[in-house]
Short mmCIF file of C-alpha atoms and ligand atoms in Angstrom, two decimals:
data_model
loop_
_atom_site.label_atom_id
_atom_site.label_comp_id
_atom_site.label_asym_id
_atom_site.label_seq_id
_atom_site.Cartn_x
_atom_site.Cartn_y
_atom_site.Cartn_z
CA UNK A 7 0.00 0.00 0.00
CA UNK A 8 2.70 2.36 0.51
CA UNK A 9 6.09 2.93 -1.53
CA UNK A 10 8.84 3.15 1.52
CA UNK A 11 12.79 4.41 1.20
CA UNK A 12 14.82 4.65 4.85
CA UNK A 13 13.53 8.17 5.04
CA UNK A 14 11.04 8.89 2.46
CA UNK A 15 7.21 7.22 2.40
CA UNK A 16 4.20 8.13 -0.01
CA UNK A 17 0.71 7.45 1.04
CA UNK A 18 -2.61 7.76 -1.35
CA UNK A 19 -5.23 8.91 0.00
CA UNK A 20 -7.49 7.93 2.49
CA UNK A 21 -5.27 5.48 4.38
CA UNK A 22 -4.08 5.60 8.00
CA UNK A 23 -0.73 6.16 8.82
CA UNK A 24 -0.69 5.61 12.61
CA UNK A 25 -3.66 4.57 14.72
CA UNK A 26 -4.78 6.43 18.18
CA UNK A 27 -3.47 4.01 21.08
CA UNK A 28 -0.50 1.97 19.07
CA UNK A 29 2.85 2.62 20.27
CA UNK A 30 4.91 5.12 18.17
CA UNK A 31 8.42 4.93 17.16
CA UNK A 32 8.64 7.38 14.32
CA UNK A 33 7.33 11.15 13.70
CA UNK A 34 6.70 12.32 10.06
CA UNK A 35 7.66 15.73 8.41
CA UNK A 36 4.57 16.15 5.84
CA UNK A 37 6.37 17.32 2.54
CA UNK A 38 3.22 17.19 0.55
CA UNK A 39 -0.24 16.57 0.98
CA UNK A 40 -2.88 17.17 3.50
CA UNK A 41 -3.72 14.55 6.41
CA UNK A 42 -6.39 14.88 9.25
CA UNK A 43 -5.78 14.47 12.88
CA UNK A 44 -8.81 12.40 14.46
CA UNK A 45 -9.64 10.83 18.44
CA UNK A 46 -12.25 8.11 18.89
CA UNK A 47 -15.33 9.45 21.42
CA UNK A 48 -18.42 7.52 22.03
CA UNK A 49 -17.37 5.11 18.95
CA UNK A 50 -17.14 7.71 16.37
CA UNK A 51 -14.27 9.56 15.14
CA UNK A 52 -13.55 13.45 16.39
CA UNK A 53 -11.34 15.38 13.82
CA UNK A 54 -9.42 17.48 15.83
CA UNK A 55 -7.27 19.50 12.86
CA UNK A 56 -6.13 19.05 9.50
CA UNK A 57 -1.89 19.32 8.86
CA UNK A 58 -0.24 20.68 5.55
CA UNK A 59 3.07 20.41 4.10
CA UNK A 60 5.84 21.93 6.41
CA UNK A 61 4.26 20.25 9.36
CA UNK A 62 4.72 18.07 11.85
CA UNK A 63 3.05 14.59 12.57
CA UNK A 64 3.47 11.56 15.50
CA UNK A 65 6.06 13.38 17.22
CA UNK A 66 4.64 13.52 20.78
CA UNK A 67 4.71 9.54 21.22
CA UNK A 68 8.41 10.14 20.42
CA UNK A 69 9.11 12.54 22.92
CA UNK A 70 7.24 10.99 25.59
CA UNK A 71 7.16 7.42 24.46
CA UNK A 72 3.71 7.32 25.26
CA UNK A 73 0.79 5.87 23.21
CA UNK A 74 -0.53 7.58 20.01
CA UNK A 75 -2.83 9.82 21.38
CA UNK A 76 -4.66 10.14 17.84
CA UNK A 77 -4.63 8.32 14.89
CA UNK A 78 -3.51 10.32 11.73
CA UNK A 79 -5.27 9.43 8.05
CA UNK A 80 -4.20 11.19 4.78
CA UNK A 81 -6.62 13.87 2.86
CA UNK A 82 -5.01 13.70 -0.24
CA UNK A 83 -1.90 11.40 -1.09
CA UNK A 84 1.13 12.05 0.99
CA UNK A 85 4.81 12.63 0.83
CA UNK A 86 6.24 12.20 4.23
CA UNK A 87 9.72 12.37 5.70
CA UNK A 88 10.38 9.72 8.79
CA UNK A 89 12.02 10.80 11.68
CA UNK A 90 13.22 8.40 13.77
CA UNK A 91 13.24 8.01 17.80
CA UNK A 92 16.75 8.05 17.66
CA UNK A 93 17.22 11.10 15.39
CA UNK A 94 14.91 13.02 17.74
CA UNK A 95 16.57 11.84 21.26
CA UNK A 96 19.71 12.78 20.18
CA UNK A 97 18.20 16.42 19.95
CA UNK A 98 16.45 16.10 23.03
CA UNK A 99 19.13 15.16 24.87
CA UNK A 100 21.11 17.93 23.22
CA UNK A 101 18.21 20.47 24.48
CA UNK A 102 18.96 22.80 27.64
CA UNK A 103 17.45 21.33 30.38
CA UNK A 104 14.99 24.04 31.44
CA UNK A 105 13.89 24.28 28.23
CA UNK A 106 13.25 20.24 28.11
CA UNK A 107 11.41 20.32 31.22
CA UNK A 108 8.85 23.50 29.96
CA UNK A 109 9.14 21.18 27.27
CA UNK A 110 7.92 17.79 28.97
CA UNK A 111 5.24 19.59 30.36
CA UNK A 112 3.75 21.26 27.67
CA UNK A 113 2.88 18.03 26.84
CA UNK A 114 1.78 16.25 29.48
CA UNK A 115 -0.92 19.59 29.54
CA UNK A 116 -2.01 18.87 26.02
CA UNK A 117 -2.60 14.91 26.47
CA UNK A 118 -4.32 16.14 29.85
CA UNK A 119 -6.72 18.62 27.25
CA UNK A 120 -7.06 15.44 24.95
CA UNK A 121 -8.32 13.26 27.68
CA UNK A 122 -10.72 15.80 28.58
CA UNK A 123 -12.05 16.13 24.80
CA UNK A 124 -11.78 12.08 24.53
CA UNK A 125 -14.00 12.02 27.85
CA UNK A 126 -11.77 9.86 28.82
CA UNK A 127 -12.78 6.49 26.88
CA UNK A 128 -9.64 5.45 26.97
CA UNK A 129 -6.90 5.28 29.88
CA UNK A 130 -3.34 6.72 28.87
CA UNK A 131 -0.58 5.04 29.57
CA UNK A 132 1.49 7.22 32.24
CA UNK A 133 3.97 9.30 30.30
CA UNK A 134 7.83 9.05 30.32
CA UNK A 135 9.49 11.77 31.47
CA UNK A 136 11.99 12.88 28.88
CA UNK A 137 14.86 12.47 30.44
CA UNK A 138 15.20 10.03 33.42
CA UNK A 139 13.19 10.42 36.25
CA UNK A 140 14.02 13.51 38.13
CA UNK A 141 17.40 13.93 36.57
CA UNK A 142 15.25 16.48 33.94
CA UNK A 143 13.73 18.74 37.18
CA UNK A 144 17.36 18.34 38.68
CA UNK A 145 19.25 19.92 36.09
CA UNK A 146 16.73 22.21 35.47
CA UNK A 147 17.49 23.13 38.74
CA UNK A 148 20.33 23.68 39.17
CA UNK A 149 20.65 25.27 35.90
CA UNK A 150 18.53 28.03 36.97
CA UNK A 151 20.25 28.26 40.33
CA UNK A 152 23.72 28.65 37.92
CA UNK A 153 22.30 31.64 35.95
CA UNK A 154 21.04 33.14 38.23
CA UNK A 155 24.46 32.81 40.67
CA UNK A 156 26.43 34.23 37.82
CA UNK A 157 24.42 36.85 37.03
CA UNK A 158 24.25 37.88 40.71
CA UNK A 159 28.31 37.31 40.98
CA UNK A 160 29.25 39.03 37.96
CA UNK A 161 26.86 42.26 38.97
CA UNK A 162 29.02 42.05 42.69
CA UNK A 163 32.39 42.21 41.11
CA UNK A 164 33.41 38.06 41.60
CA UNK A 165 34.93 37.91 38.41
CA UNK A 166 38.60 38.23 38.14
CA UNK A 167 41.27 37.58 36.29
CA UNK A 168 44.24 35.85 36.77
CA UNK A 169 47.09 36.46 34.47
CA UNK A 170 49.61 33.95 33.11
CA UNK A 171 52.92 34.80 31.83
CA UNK A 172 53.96 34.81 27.80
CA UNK A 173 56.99 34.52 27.03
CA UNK A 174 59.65 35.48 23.99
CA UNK A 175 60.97 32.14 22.94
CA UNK A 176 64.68 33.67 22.09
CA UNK A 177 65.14 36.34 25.26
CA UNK A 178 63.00 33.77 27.43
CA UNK A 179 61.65 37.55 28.81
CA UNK A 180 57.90 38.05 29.90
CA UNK A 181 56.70 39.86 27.06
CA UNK A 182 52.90 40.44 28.63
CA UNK A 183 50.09 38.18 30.06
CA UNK A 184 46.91 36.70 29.39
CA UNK A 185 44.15 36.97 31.69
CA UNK A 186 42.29 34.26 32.38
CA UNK A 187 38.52 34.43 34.27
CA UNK A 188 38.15 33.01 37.78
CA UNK A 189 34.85 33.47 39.55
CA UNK A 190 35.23 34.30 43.33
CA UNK A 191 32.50 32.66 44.96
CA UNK A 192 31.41 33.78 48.38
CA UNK A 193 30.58 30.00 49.09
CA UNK A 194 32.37 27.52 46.50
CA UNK A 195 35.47 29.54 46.45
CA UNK A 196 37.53 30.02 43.41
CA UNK A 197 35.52 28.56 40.47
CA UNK A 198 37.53 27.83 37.20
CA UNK A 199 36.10 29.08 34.19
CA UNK A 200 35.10 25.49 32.59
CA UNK A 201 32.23 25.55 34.80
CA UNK A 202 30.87 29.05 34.35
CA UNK A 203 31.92 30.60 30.99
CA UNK A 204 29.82 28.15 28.88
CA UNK A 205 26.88 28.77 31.14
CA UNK A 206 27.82 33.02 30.56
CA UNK A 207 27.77 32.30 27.04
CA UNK A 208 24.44 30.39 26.55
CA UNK A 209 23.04 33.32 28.84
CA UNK A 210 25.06 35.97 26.86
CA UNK A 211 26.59 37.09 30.38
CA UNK A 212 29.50 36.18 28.47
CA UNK A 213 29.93 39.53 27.14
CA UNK A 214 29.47 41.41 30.36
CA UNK A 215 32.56 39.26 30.95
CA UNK A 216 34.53 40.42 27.74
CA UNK A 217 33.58 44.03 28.43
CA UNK A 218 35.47 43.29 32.09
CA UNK A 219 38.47 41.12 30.87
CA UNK A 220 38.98 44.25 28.44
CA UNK A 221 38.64 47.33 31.43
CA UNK A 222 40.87 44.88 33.40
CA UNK A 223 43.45 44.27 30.79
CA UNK A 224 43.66 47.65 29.61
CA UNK A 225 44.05 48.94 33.05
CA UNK A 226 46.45 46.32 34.56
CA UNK A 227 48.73 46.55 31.03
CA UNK A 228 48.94 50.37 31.71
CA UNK A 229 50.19 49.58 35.48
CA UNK A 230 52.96 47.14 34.00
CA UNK A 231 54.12 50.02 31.42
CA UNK A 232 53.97 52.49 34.01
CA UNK A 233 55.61 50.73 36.64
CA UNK A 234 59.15 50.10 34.86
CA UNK A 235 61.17 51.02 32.26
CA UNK A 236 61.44 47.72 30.95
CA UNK A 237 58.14 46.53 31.05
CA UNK A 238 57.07 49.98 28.38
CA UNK A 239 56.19 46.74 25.68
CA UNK A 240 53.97 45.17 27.64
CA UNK A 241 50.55 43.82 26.74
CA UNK A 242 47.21 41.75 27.84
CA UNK A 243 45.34 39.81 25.92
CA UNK A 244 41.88 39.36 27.40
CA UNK A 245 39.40 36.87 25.60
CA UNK A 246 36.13 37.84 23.90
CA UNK A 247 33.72 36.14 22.13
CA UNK A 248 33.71 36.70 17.73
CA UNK A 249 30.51 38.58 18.62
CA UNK A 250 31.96 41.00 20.68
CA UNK A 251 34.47 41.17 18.16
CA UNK A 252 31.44 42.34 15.44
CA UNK A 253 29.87 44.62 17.41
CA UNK A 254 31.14 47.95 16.87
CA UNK A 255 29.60 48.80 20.46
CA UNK A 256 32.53 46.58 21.73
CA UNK A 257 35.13 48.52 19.66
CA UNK A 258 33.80 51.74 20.90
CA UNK A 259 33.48 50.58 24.26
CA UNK A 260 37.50 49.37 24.01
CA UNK A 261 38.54 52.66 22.52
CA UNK A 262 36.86 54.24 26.10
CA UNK A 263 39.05 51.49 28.34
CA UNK A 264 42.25 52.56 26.33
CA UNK A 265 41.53 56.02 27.37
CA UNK A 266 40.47 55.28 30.65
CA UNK A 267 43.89 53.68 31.48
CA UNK A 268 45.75 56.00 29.38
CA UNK A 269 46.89 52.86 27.46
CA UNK A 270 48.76 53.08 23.73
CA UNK A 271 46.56 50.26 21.38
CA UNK A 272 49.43 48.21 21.33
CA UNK A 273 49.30 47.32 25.07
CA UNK A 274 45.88 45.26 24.40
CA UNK A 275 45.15 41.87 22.09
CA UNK A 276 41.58 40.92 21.66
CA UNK A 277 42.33 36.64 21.43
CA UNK A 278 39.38 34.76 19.77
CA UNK A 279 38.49 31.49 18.90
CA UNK A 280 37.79 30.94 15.11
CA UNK A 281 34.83 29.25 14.77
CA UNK A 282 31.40 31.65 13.99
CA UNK A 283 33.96 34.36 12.48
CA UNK A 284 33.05 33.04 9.08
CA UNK A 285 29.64 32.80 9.07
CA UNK A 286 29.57 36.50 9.90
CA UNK A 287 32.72 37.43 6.77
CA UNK A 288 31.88 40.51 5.70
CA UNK A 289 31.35 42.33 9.53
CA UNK A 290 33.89 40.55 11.05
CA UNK A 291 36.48 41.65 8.01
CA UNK A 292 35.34 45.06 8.62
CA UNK A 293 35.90 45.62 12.13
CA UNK A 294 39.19 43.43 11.74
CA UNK A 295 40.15 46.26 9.99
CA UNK A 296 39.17 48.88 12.45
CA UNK A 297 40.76 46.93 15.07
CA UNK A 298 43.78 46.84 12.47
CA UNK A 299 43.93 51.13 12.46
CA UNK A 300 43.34 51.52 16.21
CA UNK A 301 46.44 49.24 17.01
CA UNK A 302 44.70 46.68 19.50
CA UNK A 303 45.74 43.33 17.85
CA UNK A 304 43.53 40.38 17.37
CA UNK A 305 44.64 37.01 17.98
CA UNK A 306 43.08 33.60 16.71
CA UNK A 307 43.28 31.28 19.74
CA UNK A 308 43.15 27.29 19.79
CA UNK A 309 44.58 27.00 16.31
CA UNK A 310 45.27 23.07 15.32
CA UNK A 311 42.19 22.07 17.79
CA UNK A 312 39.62 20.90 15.73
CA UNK A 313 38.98 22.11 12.13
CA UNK A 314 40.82 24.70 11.61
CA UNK A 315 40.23 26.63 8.48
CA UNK A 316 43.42 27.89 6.91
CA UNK A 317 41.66 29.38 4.05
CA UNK A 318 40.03 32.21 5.88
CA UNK A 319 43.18 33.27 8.03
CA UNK A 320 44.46 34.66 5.09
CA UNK A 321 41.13 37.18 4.25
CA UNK A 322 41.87 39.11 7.82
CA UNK A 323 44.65 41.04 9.56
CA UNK A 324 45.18 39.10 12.75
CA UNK A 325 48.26 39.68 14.72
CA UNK A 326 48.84 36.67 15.61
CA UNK A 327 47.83 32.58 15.79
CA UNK A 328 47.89 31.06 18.51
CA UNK A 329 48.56 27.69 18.56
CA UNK A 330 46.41 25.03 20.54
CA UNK A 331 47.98 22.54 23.39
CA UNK A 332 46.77 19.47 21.65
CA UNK A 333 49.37 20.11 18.98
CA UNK A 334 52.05 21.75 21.60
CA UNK A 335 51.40 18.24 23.18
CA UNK A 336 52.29 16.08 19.94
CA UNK A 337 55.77 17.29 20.07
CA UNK A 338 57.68 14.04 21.11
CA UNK A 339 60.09 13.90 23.99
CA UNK A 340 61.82 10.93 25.67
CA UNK A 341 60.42 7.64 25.28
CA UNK A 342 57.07 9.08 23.94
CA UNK A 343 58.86 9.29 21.07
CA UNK A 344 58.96 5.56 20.00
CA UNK A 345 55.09 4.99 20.87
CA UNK A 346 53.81 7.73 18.62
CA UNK A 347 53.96 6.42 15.02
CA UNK A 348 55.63 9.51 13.19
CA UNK A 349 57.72 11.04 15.94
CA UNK A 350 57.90 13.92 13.88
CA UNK A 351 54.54 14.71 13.36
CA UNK A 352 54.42 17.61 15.70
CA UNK A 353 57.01 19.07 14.56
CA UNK A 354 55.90 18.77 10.75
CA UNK A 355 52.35 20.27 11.83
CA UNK A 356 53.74 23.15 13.74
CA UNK A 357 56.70 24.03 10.97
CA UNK A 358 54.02 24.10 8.81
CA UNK A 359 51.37 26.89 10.92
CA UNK A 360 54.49 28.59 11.49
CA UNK A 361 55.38 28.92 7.95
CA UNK A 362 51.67 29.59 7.33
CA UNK A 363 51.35 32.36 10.01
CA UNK A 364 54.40 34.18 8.95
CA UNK A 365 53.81 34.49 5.06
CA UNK A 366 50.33 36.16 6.59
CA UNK A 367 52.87 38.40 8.70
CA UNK A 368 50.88 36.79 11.85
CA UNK A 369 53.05 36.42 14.81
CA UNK A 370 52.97 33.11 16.24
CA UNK A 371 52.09 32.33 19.74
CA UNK A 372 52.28 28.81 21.24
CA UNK A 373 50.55 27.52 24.07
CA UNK A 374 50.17 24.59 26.95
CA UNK A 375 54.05 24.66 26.71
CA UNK A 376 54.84 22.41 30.27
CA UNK A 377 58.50 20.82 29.36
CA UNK A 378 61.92 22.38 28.40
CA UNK A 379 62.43 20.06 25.46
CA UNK A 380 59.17 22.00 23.69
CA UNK A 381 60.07 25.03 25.19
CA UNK A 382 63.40 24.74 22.79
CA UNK A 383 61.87 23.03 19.98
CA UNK A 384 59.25 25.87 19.60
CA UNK A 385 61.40 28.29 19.27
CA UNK A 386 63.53 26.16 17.16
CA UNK A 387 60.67 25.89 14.91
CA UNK A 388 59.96 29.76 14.84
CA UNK A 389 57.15 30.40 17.29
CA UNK A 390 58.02 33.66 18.64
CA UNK A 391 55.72 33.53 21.97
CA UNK A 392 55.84 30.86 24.64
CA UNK A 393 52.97 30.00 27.22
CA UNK A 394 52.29 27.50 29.44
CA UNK A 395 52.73 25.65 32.87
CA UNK A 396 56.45 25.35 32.22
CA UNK A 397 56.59 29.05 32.19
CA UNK A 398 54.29 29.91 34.96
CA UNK A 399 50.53 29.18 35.72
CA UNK A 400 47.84 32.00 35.68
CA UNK A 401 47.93 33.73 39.05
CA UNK A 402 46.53 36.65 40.61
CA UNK A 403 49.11 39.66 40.59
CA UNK A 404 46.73 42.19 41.18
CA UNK A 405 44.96 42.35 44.26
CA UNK A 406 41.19 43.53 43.18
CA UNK A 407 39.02 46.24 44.70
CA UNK A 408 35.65 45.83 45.70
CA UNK A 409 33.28 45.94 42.34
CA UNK A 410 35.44 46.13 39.60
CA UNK A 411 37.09 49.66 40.39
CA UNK A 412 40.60 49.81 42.09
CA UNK A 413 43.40 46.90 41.23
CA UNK A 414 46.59 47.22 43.88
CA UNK A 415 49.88 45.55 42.91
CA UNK A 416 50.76 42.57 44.73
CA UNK A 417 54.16 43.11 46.13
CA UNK A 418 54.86 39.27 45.54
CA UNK A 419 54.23 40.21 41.57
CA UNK A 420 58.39 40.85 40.80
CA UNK A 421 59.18 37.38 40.86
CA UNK A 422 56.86 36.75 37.81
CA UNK A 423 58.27 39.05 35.68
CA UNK A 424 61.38 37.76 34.71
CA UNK A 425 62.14 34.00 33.50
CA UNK A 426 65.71 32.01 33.26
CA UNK A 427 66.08 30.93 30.31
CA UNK A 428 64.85 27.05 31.03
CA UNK A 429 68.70 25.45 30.19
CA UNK A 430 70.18 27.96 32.69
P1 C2E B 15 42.16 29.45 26.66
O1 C2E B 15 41.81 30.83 26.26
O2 C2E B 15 42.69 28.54 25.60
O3 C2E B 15 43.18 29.60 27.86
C1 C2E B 15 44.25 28.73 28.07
C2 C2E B 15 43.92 27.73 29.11
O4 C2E B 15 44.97 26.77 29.18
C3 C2E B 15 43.83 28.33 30.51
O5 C2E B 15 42.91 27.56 31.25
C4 C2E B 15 45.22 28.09 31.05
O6 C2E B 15 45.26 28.07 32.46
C5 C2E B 15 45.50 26.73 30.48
N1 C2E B 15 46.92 26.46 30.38
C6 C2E B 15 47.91 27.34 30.09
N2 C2E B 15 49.11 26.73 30.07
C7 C2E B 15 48.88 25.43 30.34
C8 C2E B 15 49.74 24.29 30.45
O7 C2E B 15 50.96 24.33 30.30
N3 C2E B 15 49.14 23.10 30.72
C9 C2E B 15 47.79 22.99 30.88
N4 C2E B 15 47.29 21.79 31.16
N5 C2E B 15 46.97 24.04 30.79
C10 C2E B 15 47.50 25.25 30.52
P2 C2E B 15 41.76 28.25 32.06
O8 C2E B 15 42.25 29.48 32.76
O9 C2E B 15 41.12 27.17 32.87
O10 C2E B 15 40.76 28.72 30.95
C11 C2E B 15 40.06 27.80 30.17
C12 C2E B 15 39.30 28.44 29.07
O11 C2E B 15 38.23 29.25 29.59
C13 C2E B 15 40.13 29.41 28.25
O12 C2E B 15 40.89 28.70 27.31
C14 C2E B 15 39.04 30.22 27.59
O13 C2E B 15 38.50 29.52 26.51
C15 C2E B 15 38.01 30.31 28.69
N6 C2E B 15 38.18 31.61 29.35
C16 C2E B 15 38.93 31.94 30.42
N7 C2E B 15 38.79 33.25 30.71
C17 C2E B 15 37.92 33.76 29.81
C18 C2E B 15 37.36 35.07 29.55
O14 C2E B 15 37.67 36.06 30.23
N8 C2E B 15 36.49 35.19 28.50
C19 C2E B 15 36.16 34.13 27.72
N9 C2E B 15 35.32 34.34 26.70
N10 C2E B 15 36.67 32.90 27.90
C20 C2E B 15 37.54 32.72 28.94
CA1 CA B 16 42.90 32.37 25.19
CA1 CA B 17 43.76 28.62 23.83
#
């Protein structure tokens, strides 16, 4: 009766394509064709709406893995795309859990409504949640509790920023820093940034976050320049989000912070991480370019982890790639060197960026750097900037003030400032 593929079916008219009561384990995008939506009350059939092309059929029994609560019969003949339970799951449990529970409820409402309408001739199975049982309302929880904690924490001045040494890889000198979020919890205590900057950016706190890594770079760069003569070269790089990067609000609102701190351009680096920059080309070239004339630097960060899309690098003026650990990491040393297949490979892959990066004129920054051995093969291989554990781990050399005004100098900060050379 019906012509089937994996993911394509056509029905003629007038038959039924799922039945009120039968367990479901596909929904159907209608692609063509009209079908009609029906309950059973008192032994006759209820049409409760008609669907069209572009819409949606079955998919509640999916969601819930309850019964059909309707049967479904085609108008007119049909062309339907199947979706599988497994294709939908995987979105589900993709979904943000708050929205998943507004979500599970919803429809547990609507097959309450149906009930009513079906006057109850028939007894529904109990629905499944659609995650496990109270793991959904948990996580919605404490989701909400999250948010809500960083919005409060960022508004009281918790965020701040620890800075981390980088390094020139042939005077082994501390060139400038980059600072790295920490949230200050009254309670928890110092919270790393895995746990709340991808909660900041699904809530789009995250750029209340760039605008303060930005005032707090700017200012604590100007206190390095200012404090000795050979620390005038200084800079910060402070990490924003490619949207912040876009928005020419940002760029007028990091012209103000140079001002405010009486900083030169060049004492600031915007680092970003690659990924939506292309979809938005034509904006982000522009203001790449007005970053470009002011003097602030932009740096691509993580490059080597993941895709990385060389072709693009070379449409904007960055200042500088910087590349990821995972490929610091493949650099072999010791007896690592006879388990990896191709010892050279990291070496190959970095020559390569290097090369890359510097017929761009990018500057090359390399980071995750925790040994001597790829502390000397980096620069070996032409990265001019060194980061990493090896070096020295983010810490807090400025004390801050309450609410993100005042930032004293530690007077433990000196130490920091100047690196042997790691053979010495
Ligand atoms: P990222 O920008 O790639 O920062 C480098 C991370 O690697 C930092 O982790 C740093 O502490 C760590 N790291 C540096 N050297 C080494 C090393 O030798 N070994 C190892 N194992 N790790 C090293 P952190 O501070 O936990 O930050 C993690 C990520 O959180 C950052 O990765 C960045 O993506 C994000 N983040 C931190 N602060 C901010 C911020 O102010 N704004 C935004 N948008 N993201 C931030
Ligand atoms: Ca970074
Ligand atoms: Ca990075």
């Amino acid at each position: 009766m019906t012509t089937e593929t994996d993911i394509r079916r056509t029905y003629p008219a007038g038959v039924t394509i799922f039945e009120e009561g039968a367990p479901g384990d596909c929904a159907y995008v209608i692609e063509q064709g009209e079908v009609e939506i029906s309950i059973r009350r008192d032994d006759r059939d209820v049409v409760l709406a008609h669907r069209h092309a572009g819409e949606i059929i079955g998919e509640m029994a999916i969601v819930d893995a309850a019964l059909r609560s309707a049967s479904v019969k085609t108008v007119t003949e049909c062309n339907v795309l199947v979706l599988t339970r497994d294709q939908l799951q995987s979105r589900l449990s993709r979904m943000d859990p708050v929205l998943r529970m507004v979500f599970g409820v919803i429809l547990d409402r609507f097959r309450d409504s149906l009930k009513g309408i079906r006057g109850d001739s028939q007894v529904a199975a109990p629905s499944a949640p659609i995650a496990g049982p109270g793991e959904t309302f948990r996580s919605a929880i404490d989701r909400i509790e999250l948010e809500q904690e960083l919005r409060r924490g960022v508004a009281a001045g918790e965020i701040e920023f620890h800075h981390q040494p980088l390094i020139c890889a042939a005077s082994r000198r501390t060139i400038g820093y980059e600072a790295l979020a920490r949230w200050r919890h009254p309670e928890n205590g110092l919270v790393g940034p895995g746990r709340f900057i991808p909660v900041a950016e699904e809530t789009g706190l995250i750029h209340e976050i760039s605008r303060l890594a930005v005032a707090s770079a700017a200012a604590a760069a100007a206190r390095l320049r200012r404090e000795a003569a050979d620390q005038r070269d200084m800079y910060i790089s402070a990490n924003v989000t490619p949207e912040d990067l876009c928005d020419p609000a940002f760029f007028d609102y990091v012209c103000d912070c140079l001002g405010a701190a009486d900083l030169a351009p060049d004492g600031l680096v915007l680092e970003i991480t690659e990924s939506t920059l292309i979809e938005n080309a034509d904006q982000a070239s522009a203001m790449l370019h007005r970053y470009r004339e002011l003097g602030v630097g932009v740096s691509i960060d993580d490059f080597g982890a993941g895709y990385s899309n060389f072709n693009y690098l070379a449409l904007y003026p960055f200042r500088s790639v910087k590349i990821d650990k995972s490929v610091v990491d493949q650099i072999a040393d010791g007896e690592e060197e006879a388990a990896s297949g191709d010892p050279d490979r990291g070496e190959k892959l970095i020559r390569a960026i290097v090369m890359m990066a510097h017929g761009l004129d990018f500057k090359v920054v390399a980071e995750g750097v925790e040994t001597a051995q790829q502390a000397d093969a980096l620069g070996r291989y032409g990265c001019e900037t060194l980061q990493g554990y090896f070096f020295g781990k983010p810490q807090l050399i400025f004390d801050h003030g309450p609410a993100r005004t005042g930032m004293n100098w530690r007077a433990d900060r000196s130490e920091a400032l100047l690196l042997e050379p790691s053979g010495a």
